[in-house]
CSV table of C-alpha atoms in Angstrom, one decimal:
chain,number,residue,atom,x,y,z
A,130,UNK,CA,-10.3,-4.1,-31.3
A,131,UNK,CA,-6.7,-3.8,-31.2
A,132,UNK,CA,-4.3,-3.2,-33.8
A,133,UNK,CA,-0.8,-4.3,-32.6
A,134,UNK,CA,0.5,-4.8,-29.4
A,135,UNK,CA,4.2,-3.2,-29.7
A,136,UNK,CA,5.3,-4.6,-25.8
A,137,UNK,CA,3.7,-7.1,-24.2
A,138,UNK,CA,6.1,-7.7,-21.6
A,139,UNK,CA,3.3,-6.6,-19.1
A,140,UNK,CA,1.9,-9.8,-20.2
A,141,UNK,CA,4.6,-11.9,-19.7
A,142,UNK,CA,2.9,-14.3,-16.6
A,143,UNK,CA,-0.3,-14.4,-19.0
A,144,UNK,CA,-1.5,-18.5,-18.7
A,145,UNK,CA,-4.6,-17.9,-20.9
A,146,UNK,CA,-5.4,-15.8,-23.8
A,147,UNK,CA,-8.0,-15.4,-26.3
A,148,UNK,CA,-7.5,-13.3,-29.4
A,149,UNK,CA,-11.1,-12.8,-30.8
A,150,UNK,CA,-11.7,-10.3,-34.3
A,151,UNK,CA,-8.8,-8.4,-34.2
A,152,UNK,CA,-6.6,-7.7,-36.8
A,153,UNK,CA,-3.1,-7.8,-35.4
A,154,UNK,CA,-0.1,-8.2,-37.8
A,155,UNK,CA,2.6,-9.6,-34.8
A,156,UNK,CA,2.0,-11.0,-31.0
A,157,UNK,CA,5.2,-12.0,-29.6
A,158,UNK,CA,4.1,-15.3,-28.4
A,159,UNK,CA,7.7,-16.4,-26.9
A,160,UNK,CA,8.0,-13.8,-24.4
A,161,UNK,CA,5.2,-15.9,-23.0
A,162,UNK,CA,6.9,-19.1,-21.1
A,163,UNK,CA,3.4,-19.6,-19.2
A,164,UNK,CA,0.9,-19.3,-21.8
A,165,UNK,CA,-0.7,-22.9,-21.8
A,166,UNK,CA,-3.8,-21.8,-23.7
A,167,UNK,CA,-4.6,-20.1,-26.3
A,168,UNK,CA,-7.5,-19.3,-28.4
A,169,UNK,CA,-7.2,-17.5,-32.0
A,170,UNK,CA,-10.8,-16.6,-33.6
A,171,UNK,CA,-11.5,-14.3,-36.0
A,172,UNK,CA,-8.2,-12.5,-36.7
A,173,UNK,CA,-6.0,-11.4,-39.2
A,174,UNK,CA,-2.2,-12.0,-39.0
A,175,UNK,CA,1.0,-11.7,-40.9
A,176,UNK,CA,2.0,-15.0,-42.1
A,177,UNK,CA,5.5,-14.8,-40.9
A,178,UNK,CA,4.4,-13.7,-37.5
A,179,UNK,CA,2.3,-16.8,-36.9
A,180,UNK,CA,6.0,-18.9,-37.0
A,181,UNK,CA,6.0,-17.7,-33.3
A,182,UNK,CA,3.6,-20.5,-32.2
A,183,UNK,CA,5.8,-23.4,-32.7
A,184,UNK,CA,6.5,-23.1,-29.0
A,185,UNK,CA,2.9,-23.2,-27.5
A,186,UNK,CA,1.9,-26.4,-26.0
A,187,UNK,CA,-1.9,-26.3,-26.5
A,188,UNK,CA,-4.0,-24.3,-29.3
A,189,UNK,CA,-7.4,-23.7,-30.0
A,190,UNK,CA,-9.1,-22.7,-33.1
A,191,UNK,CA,-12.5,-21.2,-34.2
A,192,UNK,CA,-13.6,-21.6,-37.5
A,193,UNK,CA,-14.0,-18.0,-39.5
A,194,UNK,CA,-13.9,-16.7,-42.7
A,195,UNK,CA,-10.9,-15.0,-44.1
A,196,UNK,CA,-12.1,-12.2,-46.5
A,197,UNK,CA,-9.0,-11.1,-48.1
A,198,UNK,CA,-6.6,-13.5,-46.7
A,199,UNK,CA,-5.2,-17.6,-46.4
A,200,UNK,CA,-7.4,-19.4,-44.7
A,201,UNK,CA,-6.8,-23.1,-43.3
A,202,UNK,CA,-8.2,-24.9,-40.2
A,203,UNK,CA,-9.9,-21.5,-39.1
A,204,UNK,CA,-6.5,-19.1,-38.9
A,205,UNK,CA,-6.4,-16.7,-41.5
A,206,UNK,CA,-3.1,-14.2,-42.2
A,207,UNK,CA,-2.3,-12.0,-45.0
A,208,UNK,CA,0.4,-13.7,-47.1
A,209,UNK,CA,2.9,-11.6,-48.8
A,210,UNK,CA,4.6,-14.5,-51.2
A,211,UNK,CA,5.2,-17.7,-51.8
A,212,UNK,CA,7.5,-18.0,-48.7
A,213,UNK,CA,5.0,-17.0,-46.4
A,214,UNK,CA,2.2,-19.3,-47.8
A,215,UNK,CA,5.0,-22.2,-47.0
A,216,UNK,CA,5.2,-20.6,-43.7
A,217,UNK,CA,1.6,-21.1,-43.5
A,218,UNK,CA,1.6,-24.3,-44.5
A,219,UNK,CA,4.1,-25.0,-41.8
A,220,UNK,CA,2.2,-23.5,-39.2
A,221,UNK,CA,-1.2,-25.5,-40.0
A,222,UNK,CA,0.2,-28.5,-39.8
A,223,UNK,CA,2.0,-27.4,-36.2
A,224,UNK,CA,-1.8,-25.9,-35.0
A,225,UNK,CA,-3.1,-29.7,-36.3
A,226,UNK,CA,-0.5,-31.3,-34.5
A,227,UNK,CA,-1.3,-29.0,-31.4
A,228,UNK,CA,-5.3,-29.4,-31.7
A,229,UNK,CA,-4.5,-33.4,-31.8
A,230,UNK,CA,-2.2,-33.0,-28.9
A,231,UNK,CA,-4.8,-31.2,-27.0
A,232,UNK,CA,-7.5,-33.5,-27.5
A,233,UNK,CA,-5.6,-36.4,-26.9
A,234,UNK,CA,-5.2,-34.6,-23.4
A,235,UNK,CA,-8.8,-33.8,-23.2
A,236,UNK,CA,-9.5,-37.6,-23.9
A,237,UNK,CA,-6.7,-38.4,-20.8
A,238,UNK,CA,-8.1,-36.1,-18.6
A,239,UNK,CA,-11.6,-37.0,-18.9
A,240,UNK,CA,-11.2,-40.7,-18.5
A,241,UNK,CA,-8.6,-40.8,-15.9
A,242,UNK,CA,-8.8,-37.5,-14.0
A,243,UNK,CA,-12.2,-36.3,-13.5
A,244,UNK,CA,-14.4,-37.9,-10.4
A,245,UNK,CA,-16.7,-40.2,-12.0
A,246,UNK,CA,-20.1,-39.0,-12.2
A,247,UNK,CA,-22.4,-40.2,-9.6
A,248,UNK,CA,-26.1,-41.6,-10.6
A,249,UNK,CA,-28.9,-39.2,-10.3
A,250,UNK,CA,-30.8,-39.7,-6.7
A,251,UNK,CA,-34.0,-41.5,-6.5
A,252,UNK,CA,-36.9,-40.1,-5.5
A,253,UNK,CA,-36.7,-41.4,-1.7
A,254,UNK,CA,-33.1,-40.2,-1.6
A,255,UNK,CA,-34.2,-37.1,-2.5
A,256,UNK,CA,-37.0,-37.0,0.3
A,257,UNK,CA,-34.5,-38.2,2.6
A,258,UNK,CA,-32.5,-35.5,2.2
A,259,UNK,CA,-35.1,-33.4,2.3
A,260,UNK,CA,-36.6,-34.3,5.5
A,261,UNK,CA,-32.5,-33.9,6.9
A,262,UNK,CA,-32.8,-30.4,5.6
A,263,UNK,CA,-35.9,-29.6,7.4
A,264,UNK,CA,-34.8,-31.4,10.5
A,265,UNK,CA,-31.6,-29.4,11.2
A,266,UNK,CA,-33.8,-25.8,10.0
A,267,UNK,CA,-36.3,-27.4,13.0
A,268,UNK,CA,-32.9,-27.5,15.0
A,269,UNK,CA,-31.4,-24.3,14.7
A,270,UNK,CA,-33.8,-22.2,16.5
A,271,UNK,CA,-33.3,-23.8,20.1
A,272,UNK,CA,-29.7,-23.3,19.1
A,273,UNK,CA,-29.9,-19.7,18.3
A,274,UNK,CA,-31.5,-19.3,21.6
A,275,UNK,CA,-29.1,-21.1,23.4
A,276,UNK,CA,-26.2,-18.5,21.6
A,277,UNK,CA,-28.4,-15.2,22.3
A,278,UNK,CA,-28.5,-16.9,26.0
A,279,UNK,CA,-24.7,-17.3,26.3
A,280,UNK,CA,-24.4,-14.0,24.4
A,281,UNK,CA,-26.3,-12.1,27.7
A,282,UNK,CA,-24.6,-14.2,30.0
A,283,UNK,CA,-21.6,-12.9,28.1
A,284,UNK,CA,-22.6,-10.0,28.6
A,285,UNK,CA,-24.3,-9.5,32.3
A,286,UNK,CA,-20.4,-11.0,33.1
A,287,UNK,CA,-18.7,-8.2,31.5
A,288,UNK,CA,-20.8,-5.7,33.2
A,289,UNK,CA,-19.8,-7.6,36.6
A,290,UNK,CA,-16.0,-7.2,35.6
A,291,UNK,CA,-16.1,-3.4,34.6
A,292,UNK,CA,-17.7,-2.7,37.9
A,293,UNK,CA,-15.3,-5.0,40.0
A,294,UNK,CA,-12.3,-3.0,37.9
A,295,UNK,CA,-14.2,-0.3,39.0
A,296,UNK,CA,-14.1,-1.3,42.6
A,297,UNK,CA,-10.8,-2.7,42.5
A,298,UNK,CA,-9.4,1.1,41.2
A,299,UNK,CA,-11.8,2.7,44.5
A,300,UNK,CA,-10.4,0.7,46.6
A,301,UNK,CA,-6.5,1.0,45.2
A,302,UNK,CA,-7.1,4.9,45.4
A,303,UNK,CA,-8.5,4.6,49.2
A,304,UNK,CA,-5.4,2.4,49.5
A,305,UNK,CA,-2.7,4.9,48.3
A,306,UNK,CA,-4.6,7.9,50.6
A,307,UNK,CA,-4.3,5.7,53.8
A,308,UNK,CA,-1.1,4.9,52.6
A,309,UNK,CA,-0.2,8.9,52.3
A,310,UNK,CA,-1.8,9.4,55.4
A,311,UNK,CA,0.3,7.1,57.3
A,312,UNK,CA,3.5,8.5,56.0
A,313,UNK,CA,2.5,11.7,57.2
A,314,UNK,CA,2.0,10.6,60.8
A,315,UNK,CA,5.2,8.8,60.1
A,316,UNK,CA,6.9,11.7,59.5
A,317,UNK,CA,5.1,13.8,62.4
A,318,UNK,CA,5.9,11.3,65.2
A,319,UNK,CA,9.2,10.5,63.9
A,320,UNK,CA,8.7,6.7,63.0
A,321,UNK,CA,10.8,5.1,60.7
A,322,UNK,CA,8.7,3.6,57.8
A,323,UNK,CA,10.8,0.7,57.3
A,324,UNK,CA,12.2,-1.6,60.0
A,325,UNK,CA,10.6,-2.2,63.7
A,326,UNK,CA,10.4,0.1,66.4
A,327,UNK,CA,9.6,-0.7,70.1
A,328,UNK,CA,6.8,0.6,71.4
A,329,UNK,CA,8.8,2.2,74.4
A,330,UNK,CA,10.6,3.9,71.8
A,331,UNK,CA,6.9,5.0,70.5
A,332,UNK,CA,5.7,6.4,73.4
A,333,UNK,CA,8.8,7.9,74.3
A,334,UNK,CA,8.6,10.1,70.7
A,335,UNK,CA,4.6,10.6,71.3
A,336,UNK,CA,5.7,12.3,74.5
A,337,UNK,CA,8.0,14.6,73.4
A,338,UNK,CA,6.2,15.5,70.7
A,339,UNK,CA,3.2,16.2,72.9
A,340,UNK,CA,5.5,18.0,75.4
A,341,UNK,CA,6.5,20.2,72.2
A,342,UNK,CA,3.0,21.1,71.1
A,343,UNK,CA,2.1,21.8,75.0
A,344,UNK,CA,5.5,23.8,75.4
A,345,UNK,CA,4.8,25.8,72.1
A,346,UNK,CA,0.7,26.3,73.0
A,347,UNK,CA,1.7,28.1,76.4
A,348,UNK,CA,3.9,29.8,74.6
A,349,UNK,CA,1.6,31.0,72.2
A,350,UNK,CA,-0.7,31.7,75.0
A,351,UNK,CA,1.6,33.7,76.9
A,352,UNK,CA,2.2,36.1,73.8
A,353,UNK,CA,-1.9,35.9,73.1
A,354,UNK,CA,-1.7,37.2,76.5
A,355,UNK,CA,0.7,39.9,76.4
A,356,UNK,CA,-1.3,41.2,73.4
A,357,UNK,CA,-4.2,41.5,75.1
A,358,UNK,CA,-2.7,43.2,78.1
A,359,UNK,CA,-1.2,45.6,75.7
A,360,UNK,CA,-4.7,46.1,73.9
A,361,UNK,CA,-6.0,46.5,77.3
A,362,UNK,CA,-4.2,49.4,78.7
A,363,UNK,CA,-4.1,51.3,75.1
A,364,UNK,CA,-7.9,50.8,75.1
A,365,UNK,CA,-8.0,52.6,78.8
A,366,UNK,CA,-5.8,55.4,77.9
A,367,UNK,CA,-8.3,56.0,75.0
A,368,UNK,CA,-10.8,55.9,77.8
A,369,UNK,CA,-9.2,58.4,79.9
A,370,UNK,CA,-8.6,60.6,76.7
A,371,UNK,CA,-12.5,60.4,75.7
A,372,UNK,CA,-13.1,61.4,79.6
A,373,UNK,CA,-10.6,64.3,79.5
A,374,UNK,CA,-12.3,64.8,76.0
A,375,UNK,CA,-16.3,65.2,77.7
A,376,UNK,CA,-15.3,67.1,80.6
A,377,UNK,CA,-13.4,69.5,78.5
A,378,UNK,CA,-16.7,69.9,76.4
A,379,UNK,CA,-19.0,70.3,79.3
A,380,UNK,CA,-16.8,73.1,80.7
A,381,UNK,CA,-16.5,74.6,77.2
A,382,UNK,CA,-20.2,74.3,77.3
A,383,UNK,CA,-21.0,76.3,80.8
A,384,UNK,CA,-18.5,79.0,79.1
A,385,UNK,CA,-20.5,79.2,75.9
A,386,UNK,CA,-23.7,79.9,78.5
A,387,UNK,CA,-22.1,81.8,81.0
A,388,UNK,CA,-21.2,84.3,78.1
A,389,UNK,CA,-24.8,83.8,76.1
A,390,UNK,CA,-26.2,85.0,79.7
A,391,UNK,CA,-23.4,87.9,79.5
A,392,UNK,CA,-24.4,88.9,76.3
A,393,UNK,CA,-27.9,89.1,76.9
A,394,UNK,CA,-27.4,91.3,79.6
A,395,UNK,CA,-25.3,93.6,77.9
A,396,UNK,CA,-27.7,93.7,75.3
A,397,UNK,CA,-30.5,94.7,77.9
A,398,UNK,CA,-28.3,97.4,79.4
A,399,UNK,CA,-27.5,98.6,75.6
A,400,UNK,CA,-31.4,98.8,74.9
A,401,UNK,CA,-32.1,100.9,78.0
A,402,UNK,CA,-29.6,103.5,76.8
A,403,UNK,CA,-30.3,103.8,73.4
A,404,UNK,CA,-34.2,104.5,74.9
A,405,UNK,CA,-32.6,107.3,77.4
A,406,UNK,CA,-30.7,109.1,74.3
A,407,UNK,CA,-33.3,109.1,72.3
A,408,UNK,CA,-35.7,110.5,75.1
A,409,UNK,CA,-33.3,113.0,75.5
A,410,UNK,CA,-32.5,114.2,72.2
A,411,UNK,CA,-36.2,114.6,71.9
A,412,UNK,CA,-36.3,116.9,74.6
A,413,UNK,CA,-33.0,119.0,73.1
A,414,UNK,CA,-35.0,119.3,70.1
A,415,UNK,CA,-38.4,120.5,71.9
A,416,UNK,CA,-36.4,123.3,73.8
């Protein structure tokens, strides 16, 4: 229930409006240049403030009692004086003139505006429509096949085009490759990649580069060949030093038994006169 409405500039594009059991004192009603209908039921106004709706086009009322208030063609308003009950008296006959106006309209618009209403449909027109109905149902299924048809025909030809995008991308990648692979030869035989070159000239630069690889493989070769030669005759002085090396041993070897049988010898000798002085101090003793 509202009270008062202290701005109602928010409502200033308001076309309708319908003011049921409130008990507001003041609505601005002028602020409202689009307002082309308004209902007032059931509310309680100051007098003066209902002046404002001298400038409304079309006004409804609904009858209601005023408990403590004027009451006249179902607006009621709390009147302060004899003023505002002239007010009042103003402003019924401005609502009257209003409801008249808007019922004359009403009258207008229903005789001259509104489609004239058509005459119920017998009971064969009804049928017949009927039957229409239940022959376009009987229609749509052989339609809806048809659509889920072009739907996977729709479909199987956009799997055909992603796989000849597909292809088409191979095919631009082999493209650029052979293309890269080409330049390279370009480059290597020395052909020019735009403009025409005779094939004399061709065979001319195939040559020479063929002459160059051959010239730079026996070069190679001869190197390859003077490394091995060098190999070679290191790997026969190690020879000659692991020869030197194994006679040196075996001679160290004869040494080692030359003196073992030396030593041996001694050692028999050195036994024999050991035995003799002992034989003999014996004998020094015995005396």
């Amino acid at each position: 229930m509202l009270s008062s409405v202290p701005n109602t500039n928010v409502l200033r594009n308001l076309a309708e409006l319908y003011l049921h059991v409130n008990k507001l004192e003041n609505f601005d009603f002028l602020n409202k240049p689009n307002l082309y209908y308004l209902t007032l039921a059931f509310n309680q106004w100051d007098c003066d403030a209902l002046n404002t709706v001298v400038s409304l086009n079309v006004l409804d009322r609904q009858q209601e009692q005023c408990s403590d208030g004027l009451h006249n063609h179902g607006i009621c308003c709390q009147s302060k004086g004899e003023q505002d009950s002239q007010s009042f008296h103003k402003f019924k006959d401005l609502i009257w003139e209003a409801y008249n106006l808007k019922l004359q309209n009403k009258i207008f618009i229903d005789n001259n505006c509104r489609p004239p209403i058509q005459n119920p449909l017998t009971t064969n027109q009804i049928n017949d429509k009927l039957a229409t109905i239940s022959n376009i149902e009987a229609s749509k299924e052989p339609i809806l096949q048809e659509i889920s048809q072009v739907k996977e025909e729709f479909n199987r030809l956009n799997d055909q085009i992603v796989a000849s995008q597909y292809e088409t991308q191979t095919k631009t990648n082999q493209t650029s490759l052979l293309a890269k692979e080409i330049d390279r030869w370009r480059a290597i035989y020395g052909v020019e990649k735009e403009g025409f070159v005779e094939a004399g000239e061709v065979l001319r630069r195939i040559v020479q580069f063929l002459d160059s690889r051959k010239e730079n493989s026996a070069n190679l070769l001869k190197r390859r060949e003077e490394e091995v030669s060098t190999s070679q005759g290191q790997e026969r002085s190690k020879q000659n030093l692991v020869n030197t090396t194994k006679e040196d041993l075996e001679t160290l070897k004869q040494i080692e038994k030359n003196f073992k049988q030396k030593e041996q010898s001694l050692r028999t000798q050195m036994n024999f006169l050991l035995a003799q002085v002992n034989k003999n101090s014996a004998s020094l003793k015995g005396s």
